[in-house]
Coordinates of C-alpha atoms and ligand atoms in Angstrom, one line a residue:
X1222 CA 178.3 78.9 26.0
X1223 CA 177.3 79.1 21.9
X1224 CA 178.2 81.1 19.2
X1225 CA 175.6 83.5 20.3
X1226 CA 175.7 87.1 22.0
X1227 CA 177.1 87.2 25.2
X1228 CA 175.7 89.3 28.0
X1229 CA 177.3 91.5 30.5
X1230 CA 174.9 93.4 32.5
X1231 CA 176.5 95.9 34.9
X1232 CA 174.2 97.0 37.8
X1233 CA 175.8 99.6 39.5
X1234 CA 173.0 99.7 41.9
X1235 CA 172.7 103.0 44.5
X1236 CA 176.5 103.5 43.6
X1237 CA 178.5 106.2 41.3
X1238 CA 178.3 109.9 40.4
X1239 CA 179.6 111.6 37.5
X1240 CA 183.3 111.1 38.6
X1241 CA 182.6 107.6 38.2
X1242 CA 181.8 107.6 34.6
X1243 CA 185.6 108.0 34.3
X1244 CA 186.0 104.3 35.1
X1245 CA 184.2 103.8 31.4
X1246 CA 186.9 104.6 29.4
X1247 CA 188.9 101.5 29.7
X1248 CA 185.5 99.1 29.4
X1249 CA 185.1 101.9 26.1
X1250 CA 188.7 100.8 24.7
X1251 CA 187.9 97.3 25.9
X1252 CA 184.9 96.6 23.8
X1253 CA 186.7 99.0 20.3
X1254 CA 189.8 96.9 20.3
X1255 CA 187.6 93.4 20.9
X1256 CA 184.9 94.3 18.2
X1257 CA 185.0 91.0 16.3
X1258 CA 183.7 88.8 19.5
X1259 CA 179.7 88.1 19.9
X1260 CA 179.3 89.9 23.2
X1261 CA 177.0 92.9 24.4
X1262 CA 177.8 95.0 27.6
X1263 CA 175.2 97.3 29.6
X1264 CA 175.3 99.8 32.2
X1265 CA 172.4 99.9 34.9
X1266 CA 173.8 103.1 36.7
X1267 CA 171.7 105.1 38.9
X1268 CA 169.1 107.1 37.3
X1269 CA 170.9 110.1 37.8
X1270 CA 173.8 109.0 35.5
X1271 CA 171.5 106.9 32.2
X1272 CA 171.6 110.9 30.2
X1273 CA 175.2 111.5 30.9
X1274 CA 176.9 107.6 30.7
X1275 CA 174.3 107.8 27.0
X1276 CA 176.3 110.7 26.4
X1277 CA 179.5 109.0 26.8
X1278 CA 179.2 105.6 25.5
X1279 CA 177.3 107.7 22.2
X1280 CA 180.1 106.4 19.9
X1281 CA 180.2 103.0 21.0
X1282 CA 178.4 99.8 21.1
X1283 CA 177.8 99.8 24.9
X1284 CA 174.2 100.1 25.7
X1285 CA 172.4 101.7 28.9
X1286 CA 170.1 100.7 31.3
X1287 CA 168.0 101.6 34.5
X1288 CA 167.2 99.5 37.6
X1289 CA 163.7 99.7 38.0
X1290 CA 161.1 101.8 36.7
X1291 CA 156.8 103.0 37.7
X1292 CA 154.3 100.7 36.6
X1293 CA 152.2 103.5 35.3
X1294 CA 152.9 104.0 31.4
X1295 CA 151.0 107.4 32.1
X1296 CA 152.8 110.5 34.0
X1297 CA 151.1 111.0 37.4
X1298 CA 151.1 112.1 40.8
X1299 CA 153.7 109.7 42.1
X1300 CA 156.5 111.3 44.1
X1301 CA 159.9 110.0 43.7
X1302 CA 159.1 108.1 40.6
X1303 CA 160.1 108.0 37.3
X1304 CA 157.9 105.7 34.7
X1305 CA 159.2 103.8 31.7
X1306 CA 159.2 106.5 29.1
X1307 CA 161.5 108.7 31.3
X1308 CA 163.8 106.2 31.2
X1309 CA 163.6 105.7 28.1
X1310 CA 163.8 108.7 26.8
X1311 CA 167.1 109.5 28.3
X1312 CA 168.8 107.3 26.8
X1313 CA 168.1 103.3 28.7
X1314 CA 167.8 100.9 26.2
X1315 CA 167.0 98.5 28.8
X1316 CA 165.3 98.0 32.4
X1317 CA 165.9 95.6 35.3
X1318 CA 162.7 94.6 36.5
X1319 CA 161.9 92.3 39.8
X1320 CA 165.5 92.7 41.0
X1321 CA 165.3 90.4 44.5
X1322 CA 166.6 93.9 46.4
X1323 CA 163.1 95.1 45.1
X1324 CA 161.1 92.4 46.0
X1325 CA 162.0 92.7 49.4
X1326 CA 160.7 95.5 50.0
X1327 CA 157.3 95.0 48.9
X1328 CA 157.4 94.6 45.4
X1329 CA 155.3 91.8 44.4
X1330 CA 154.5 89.8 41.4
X1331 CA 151.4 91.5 40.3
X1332 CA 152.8 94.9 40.5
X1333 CA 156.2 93.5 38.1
X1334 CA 153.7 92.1 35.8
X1335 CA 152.5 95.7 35.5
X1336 CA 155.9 97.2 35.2
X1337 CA 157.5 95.0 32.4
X1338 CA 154.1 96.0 30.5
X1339 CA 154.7 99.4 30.8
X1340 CA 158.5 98.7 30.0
X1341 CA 157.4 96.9 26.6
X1342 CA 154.9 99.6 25.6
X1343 CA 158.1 102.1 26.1
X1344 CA 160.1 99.7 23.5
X1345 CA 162.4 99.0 26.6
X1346 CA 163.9 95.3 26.6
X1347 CA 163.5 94.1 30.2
X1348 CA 165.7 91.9 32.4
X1349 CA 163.8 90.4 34.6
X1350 CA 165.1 88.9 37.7
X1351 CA 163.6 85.6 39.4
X1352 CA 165.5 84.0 41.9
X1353 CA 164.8 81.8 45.2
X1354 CA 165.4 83.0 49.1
X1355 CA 167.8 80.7 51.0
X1356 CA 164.8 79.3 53.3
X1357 CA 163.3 78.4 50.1
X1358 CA 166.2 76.9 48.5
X1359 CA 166.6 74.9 51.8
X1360 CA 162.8 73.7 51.6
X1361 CA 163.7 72.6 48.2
X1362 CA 161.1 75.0 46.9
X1363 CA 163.1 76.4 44.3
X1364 CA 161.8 75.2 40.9
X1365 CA 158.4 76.1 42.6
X1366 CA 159.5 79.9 43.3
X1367 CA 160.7 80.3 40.0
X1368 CA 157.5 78.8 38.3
X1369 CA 155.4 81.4 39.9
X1370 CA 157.5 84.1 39.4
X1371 CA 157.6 83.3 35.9
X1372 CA 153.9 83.3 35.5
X1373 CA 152.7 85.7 37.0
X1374 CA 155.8 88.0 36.0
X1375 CA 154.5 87.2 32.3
X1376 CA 150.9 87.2 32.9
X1377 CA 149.3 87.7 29.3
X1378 CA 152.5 89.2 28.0
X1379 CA 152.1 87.0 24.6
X1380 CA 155.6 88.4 23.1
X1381 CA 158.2 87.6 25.1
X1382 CA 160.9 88.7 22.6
X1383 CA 161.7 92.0 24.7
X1384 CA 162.6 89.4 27.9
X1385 CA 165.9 88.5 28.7
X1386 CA 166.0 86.2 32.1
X1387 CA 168.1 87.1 34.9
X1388 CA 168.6 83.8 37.5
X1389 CA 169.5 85.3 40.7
X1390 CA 168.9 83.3 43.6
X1391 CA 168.9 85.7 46.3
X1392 CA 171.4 83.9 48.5
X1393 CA 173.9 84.5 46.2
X1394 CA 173.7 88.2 45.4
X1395 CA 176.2 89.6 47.3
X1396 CA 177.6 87.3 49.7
X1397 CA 180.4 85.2 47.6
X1398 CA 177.9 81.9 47.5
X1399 CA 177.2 80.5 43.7
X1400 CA 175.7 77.3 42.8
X1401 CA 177.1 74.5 42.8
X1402 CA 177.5 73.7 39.5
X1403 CA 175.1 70.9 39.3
X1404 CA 172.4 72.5 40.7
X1405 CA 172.4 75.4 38.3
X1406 CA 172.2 73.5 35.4
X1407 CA 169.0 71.7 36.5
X1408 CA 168.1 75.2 37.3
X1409 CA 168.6 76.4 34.5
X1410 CA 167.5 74.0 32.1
X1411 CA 164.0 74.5 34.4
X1412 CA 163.6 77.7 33.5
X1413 CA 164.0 77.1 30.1
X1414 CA 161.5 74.3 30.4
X1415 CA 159.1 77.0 31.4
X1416 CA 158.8 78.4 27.7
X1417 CA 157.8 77.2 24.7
X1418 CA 160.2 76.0 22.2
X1419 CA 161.8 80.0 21.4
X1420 CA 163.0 80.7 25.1
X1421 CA 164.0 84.2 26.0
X1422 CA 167.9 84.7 26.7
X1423 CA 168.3 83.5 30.4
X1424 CA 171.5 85.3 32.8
X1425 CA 172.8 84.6 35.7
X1426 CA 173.5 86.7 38.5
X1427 CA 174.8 86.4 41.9
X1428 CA 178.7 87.1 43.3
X1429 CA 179.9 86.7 39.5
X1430 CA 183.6 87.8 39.7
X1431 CA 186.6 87.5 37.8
X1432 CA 187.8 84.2 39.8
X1433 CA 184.7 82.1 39.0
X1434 CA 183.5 83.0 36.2
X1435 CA 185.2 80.4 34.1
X1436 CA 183.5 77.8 36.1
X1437 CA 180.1 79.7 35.3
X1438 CA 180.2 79.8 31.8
X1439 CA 180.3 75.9 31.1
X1440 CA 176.7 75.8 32.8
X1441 CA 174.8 75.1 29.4
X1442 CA 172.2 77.8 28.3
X1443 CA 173.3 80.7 30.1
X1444 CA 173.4 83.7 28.0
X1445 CA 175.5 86.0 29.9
X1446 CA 175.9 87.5 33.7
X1447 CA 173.8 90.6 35.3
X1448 CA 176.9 91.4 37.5
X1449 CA 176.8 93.3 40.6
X1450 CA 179.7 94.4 43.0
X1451 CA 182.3 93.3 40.4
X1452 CA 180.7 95.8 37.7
X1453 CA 181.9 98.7 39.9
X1454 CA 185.9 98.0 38.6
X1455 CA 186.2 98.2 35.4
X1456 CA 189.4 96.5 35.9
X1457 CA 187.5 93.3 37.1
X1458 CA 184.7 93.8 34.6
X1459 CA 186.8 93.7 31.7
X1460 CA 188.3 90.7 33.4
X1461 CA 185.4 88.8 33.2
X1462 CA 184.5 89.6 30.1
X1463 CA 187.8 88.5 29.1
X1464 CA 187.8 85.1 30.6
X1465 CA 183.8 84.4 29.3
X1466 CA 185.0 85.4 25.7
X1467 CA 188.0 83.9 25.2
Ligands
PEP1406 C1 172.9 92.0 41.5 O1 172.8 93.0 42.2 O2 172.1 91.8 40.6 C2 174.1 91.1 41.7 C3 174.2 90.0 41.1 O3 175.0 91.5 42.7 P1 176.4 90.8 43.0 O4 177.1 90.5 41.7 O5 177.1 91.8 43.8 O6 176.1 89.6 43.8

């Protein structure tokens, strides 16, 4: 890793209620007493929890996300939804978009396309997730996966400045499994192939924990971790954090 800002995306997914915003106070003291190192942490909580973790993290540098948002700009008859100015205007700073758990069921390429527009128009930066299947990775179709996720992800979005890249091959998220270390580099260094000279900020996600993260952060061009199950204890958050810092 560089001399540059250090990400540590926290997505809580469908876990945590207000009790659990308790667990922020010792990521808040964290991050006061360790102001002078480039690094920049966001929550993805639950929708239900972006006003009131806003609230708390007010007098801090810790920003706030959500996990997924409509891909209508425009309020509308669409139950169960929020859009991207909700979010937005509860306090996320940020927005996953294309998270693999997403995909699955049913969200496509197209309809992310739509959503990260939407996100931008809000002023949201978006994390967008890309990331192979395990039959793919085993037909060697990777690089292939990730170009067309890429481009039609970005379709005619001209300013990518707002995009920050989350690699998360889907094999990995939650199951213990990382690349080998090899493997993610020419990964890595693929995606970044994919832009023009200014790439956006690429992450990498999957089963990031405080035991191999030092291993992951000598992987050249990675930017930070969107972090998963770990993210829930702030004990091992902090940890990682830590160990990618120091
Ligand atoms: C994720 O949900 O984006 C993720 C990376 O999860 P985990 O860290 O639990 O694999």
């Amino acid at each position: 890793m560089t001399n540059k800002y250090i990400y540590f995306v926290a997505n809580w997914k469908m876990f945590g209620n207000l009790r659990s915003l308790n667990s922020l106070d010792k990521v808040i003291k964290f991050s006061k007493t360790n102001k002078k190192k480039k690094y920049k942490i966001i929550y993805c909580p639950p929708n239900t929890l972006i006003r009131p973790m806003s609230k708390r993290l007010k007098k801090t540098t810790i920003q706030v996300g959500a996990q997924n948002c409509h891909h209508t700009y425009e309020f509308g008859a669409y139950t169960g939804q929020v859009n991207s100015s909700m979010i937005k205007s509860v306090g996320a700073k940020y927005v996953i978009l294309g998270h693999s758990e997403n995909r699955q069921i049913g969200e496509t390429d197209n309809l992310i396309n739509l959503k990260i527009k939407s996100a931008i128009k809000s002023g949201l930066k978006i994390i967008f997730c890309i990331g192979e299947t395990l039959k793919e990775k085993r037909s060697k179709k990777t690089n292939q996966i990730l170009k067309r996720q890429i481009e039609k992800g970005l379709k005619s979005i001209k300013n990518k400045s707002k995009i920050i890249i989350a690699y998360e091959p889907v094999w990995s998220i939650g199951t213990g499994a990382i690349p080998k270390e090899a493997a993610l580099t020419q990964t890595i260094s693929f995606i970044k192939s994919r832009f023009a000279k200014k790439y956006p900020k690429i992450l990498y996600g999957g089963s990031v924990n405080n035991k191999n993260v030092e291993k992951l952060k000598k992987i050249p061009n990675i930017d930070g971790f969107l972090i998963g199950g770990a993210s829930q204890s702030s004990k091992k958050f902090i940890d990682i954090i830590q160990k990618t810092i120091i």
